[in-house]
Amino acid sequence: MKRRNFVRLTSAAGFSAFVLPLAQCRESRGNESDGGSDFELSELTVSQLQAKMKSGDVTSRSVTQSYLDQIARLDKDGPMLNAVIEINPDALSIADTLDEERKKGKLRGPMHGIPVLIKDNINTADQMQTTAAALALEGNIAQSDAFVVKQLRNAGAVILGKTNLSEWANFRSTRSSSGWSSRGGQTLNPYILDRSPCGSSSGSGVAVAANLCAVSVGTETNGSIACPASMNSIVGIKPTVGLVSRSGIIPISKTQDTAGPFGRTVADAAMLLGAMTGRDPEDAATSDTPAKTPTDYAVYLDPDGLKGKRIGVEKDFLNEHERVDVLFKHAIDQMKKLGAIVIEVDYMKTQDLGDAESTLLQYEFKDGVNAYLSKSNAKVKSLDDVIAFNKNHEDRVMPAFRQELLEIATAKGNLDSKEYKEALLKILNVRKLLAAEFEKNKLDALCGPATGPSWCIDPVNGDFWTGYGSYGPAAVSGFPSITVPMGYVNEIPIGISFLGRAYDEPGLISIAYAYEQVSKNRKAPRFLKSVKL
């Protein structure tokens, strides 16, 4: 299924009172930028922050406070990006504890003392809520951390706060605005404020792009890491399904869901990924993880990682959008100069699934959300309760679009249904088709533009997909993908996605890092009001 159709069939986000005339996307005459240029931690990497903490120039507490100040300056004031839905009141005390450990010579790893923002569909057993950015779940305080949060705490990360997302992780309506939620409002793109930040991990992507944190955690079912990475000029890793535990994360699909890292560099995303992984008895998918799965992905940061690698490029992506075509063909030339062997293939055909993906997600969403809510501290205990709540609070929850995906899902049967089993077989077959594509051409990776240019935020019509979505087969198959900045069209970021075999994150990281080092496409956002022609 192409991403355009996926968005229409399975996405959800919404609209409340928009402060700016966001539907009016047009050339700006003044177009002055606002904020961020003099931030002392601007564009610093995890390694650079660690070096500064080691030298004593900064502490985890001072770094945490600086990011809190930046959030106040850019997220709640100034351009009002609206990426952070909640601040962790314990963040500074956590940083203090980690500073004390550092003084005593105890270092937990590369994430020690590094502030991390977490998407608000991931449980944190602290004073923060976990709501999938939905008013229906307001007040839900998790009883225990999600497994991935436990891993991050053990690795020494400072949980800085929660990020906004497309409500219910883009599973509420067919006519949605990515990055909008009834609890958090509309997240803005820091590059062009009236353009979509994409979703559903909108807040996590925007926060990293705008230097509101060093790294962040998002989740993906189909494109929800790759698309925000592309449209916010950052790096996003969608791991192999099963590499990162999903327990304690509000679900859409047990077949396709995963959490993954965002960073401004491949190195940062790789370091965060290493801190997130691990086998979890509460998530059976992690039991399939190979025994020798790395815990340190930084060792695969190879500037020669493209030498001799066979990279498949989708034929249809070479002549789709004249401005994006130029960027993609330049990327191909850069890879060839680094010794890559580029082969034209036709891998997007593996997404041609009819209604199978949307059917699968509807069944698994109902099953997973009902299971999550039944054990949660939320006032609503089932998907039916959520639907009823939304109807009773229609003015706040559904001011511009409905909840038809929730209603379709709750009408489905259980996972023993013939319709579900048939859809699941079609989805699982994609893994075989994609693996066969790799084997047929002896490929190390597939690649293509992650997205087309970001569309205007439109509270009337919702998202308008502008093409590509080369990460789709990875999402459906459960294979990994990495999205890296590829360039800009009128200041609008465009990313390139690399897709790999199951559990070949090391190989993908090596390829993506080599491309990043030769291309060096990322530049910090200027918070432009709109595109200047």
PDB file of N, CA, C and O in Angstrom, residues 135-136 380 384-398 402-403 407:
ATOM      1  N   LEU A 135      -7.297  13.414  24.785  1.00  0.00           N
ATOM      2  CA  LEU A 135      -7.984  13.878  25.984  1.00  0.00           C
ATOM      3  C   LEU A 135      -8.665  12.731  26.717  1.00  0.00           C
ATOM      4  O   LEU A 135      -8.803  12.761  27.941  1.00  0.00           O
ATOM      5  N   ALA A 136      -9.090  11.715  25.974  1.00  0.00           N
ATOM      6  CA  ALA A 136      -9.765  10.580  26.588  1.00  0.00           C
ATOM      7  C   ALA A 136      -8.884   9.871  27.614  1.00  0.00           C
ATOM      8  O   ALA A 136      -9.390   9.256  28.555  1.00  0.00           O
ATOM      9  N   VAL A 380     -10.996   5.690  30.931  1.00  0.00           N
ATOM     10  CA  VAL A 380     -11.611   4.842  29.906  1.00  0.00           C
ATOM     11  C   VAL A 380     -10.937   3.474  29.934  1.00  0.00           C
ATOM     12  O   VAL A 380      -9.722   3.378  30.070  1.00  0.00           O
ATOM     13  N   ASP A 384     -14.441   1.233  23.113  1.00  0.00           N
ATOM     14  CA  ASP A 384     -15.808   1.759  23.124  1.00  0.00           C
ATOM     15  C   ASP A 384     -15.927   2.943  24.070  1.00  0.00           C
ATOM     16  O   ASP A 384     -16.625   3.921  23.765  1.00  0.00           O
ATOM     17  N   ASP A 385     -15.247   2.871  25.203  1.00  0.00           N
ATOM     18  CA  ASP A 385     -15.257   3.996  26.156  1.00  0.00           C
ATOM     19  C   ASP A 385     -14.615   5.238  25.531  1.00  0.00           C
ATOM     20  O   ASP A 385     -15.086   6.363  25.737  1.00  0.00           O
ATOM     21  N   VAL A 386     -13.543   5.039  24.789  1.00  0.00           N
ATOM     22  CA  VAL A 386     -12.869   6.159  24.129  1.00  0.00           C
ATOM     23  C   VAL A 386     -13.812   6.828  23.138  1.00  0.00           C
ATOM     24  O   VAL A 386     -13.940   8.061  23.099  1.00  0.00           O
ATOM     25  N   ILE A 387     -14.483   6.014  22.337  1.00  0.00           N
ATOM     26  CA  ILE A 387     -15.408   6.542  21.334  1.00  0.00           C
ATOM     27  C   ILE A 387     -16.526   7.332  22.002  1.00  0.00           C
ATOM     28  O   ILE A 387     -16.886   8.432  21.553  1.00  0.00           O
ATOM     29  N   ALA A 388     -17.052   6.804  23.088  1.00  0.00           N
ATOM     30  CA  ALA A 388     -18.118   7.498  23.817  1.00  0.00           C
ATOM     31  C   ALA A 388     -17.608   8.807  24.412  1.00  0.00           C
ATOM     32  O   ALA A 388     -18.299   9.840  24.355  1.00  0.00           O
ATOM     33  N   PHE A 389     -16.406   8.783  24.979  1.00  0.00           N
ATOM     34  CA  PHE A 389     -15.820  10.010  25.538  1.00  0.00           C
ATOM     35  C   PHE A 389     -15.693  11.075  24.460  1.00  0.00           C
ATOM     36  O   PHE A 389     -16.041  12.242  24.671  1.00  0.00           O
ATOM     37  N   ASN A 390     -15.183  10.691  23.310  1.00  0.00           N
ATOM     38  CA  ASN A 390     -14.990  11.647  22.220  1.00  0.00           C
ATOM     39  C   ASN A 390     -16.311  12.261  21.772  1.00  0.00           C
ATOM     40  O   ASN A 390     -16.382  13.458  21.478  1.00  0.00           O
ATOM     41  N   LYS A 391     -17.365  11.462  21.722  1.00  0.00           N
ATOM     42  CA  LYS A 391     -18.676  11.984  21.352  1.00  0.00           C
ATOM     43  C   LYS A 391     -19.196  12.962  22.391  1.00  0.00           C
ATOM     44  O   LYS A 391     -19.816  13.982  22.059  1.00  0.00           O
ATOM     45  N   ASN A 392     -18.926  12.670  23.653  1.00  0.00           N
ATOM     46  CA  ASN A 392     -19.390  13.539  24.740  1.00  0.00           C
ATOM     47  C   ASN A 392     -18.572  14.824  24.866  1.00  0.00           C
ATOM     48  O   ASN A 392     -18.987  15.760  25.550  1.00  0.00           O
ATOM     49  N   HIS A 393     -17.396  14.864  24.235  1.00  0.00           N
ATOM     50  CA  HIS A 393     -16.523  16.044  24.271  1.00  0.00           C
ATOM     51  C   HIS A 393     -16.176  16.459  22.842  1.00  0.00           C
ATOM     52  O   HIS A 393     -15.041  16.830  22.539  1.00  0.00           O
ATOM     53  N   GLU A 394     -17.159  16.388  21.979  1.00  0.00           N
ATOM     54  CA  GLU A 394     -16.964  16.604  20.550  1.00  0.00           C
ATOM     55  C   GLU A 394     -16.367  17.960  20.228  1.00  0.00           C
ATOM     56  O   GLU A 394     -15.549  18.098  19.308  1.00  0.00           O
ATOM     57  N   ASP A 395     -16.735  18.989  20.969  1.00  0.00           N
ATOM     58  CA  ASP A 395     -16.248  20.343  20.656  1.00  0.00           C
ATOM     59  C   ASP A 395     -14.748  20.442  20.824  1.00  0.00           C
ATOM     60  O   ASP A 395     -14.083  21.192  20.094  1.00  0.00           O
ATOM     61  N   ARG A 396     -14.165  19.675  21.732  1.00  0.00           N
ATOM     62  CA  ARG A 396     -12.729  19.723  21.980  1.00  0.00           C
ATOM     63  C   ARG A 396     -11.969  18.641  21.223  1.00  0.00           C
ATOM     64  O   ARG A 396     -10.845  18.854  20.786  1.00  0.00           O
ATOM     65  N   VAL A 397     -12.582  17.480  21.073  1.00  0.00           N
ATOM     66  CA  VAL A 397     -11.895  16.336  20.485  1.00  0.00           C
ATOM     67  C   VAL A 397     -12.092  16.258  18.977  1.00  0.00           C
ATOM     68  O   VAL A 397     -11.187  15.853  18.238  1.00  0.00           O
ATOM     69  N   MET A 398     -13.268  16.647  18.484  1.00  0.00           N
ATOM     70  CA  MET A 398     -13.574  16.461  17.073  1.00  0.00           C
ATOM     71  C   MET A 398     -14.104  17.750  16.433  1.00  0.00           C
ATOM     72  O   MET A 398     -15.173  17.753  15.825  1.00  0.00           O
ATOM     73  N   ARG A 402     -13.627  13.495  12.317  1.00  0.00           N
ATOM     74  CA  ARG A 402     -14.280  12.532  13.184  1.00  0.00           C
ATOM     75  C   ARG A 402     -13.325  11.458  13.715  1.00  0.00           C
ATOM     76  O   ARG A 402     -12.121  11.640  13.732  1.00  0.00           O
ATOM     77  N   GLN A 403     -13.903  10.329  14.093  1.00  0.00           N
ATOM     78  CA  GLN A 403     -13.140   9.204  14.648  1.00  0.00           C
ATOM     79  C   GLN A 403     -13.518   7.902  13.951  1.00  0.00           C
ATOM     80  O   GLN A 403     -13.637   6.847  14.567  1.00  0.00           O
ATOM     81  N   GLU A 407     -14.114   3.787  15.133  1.00  0.00           N
ATOM     82  CA  GLU A 407     -15.408   3.123  15.015  1.00  0.00           C
ATOM     83  C   GLU A 407     -15.328   1.884  14.122  1.00  0.00           C
ATOM     84  O   GLU A 407     -15.952   0.857  14.407  1.00  0.00           O
TER      85      GLU A 407
END
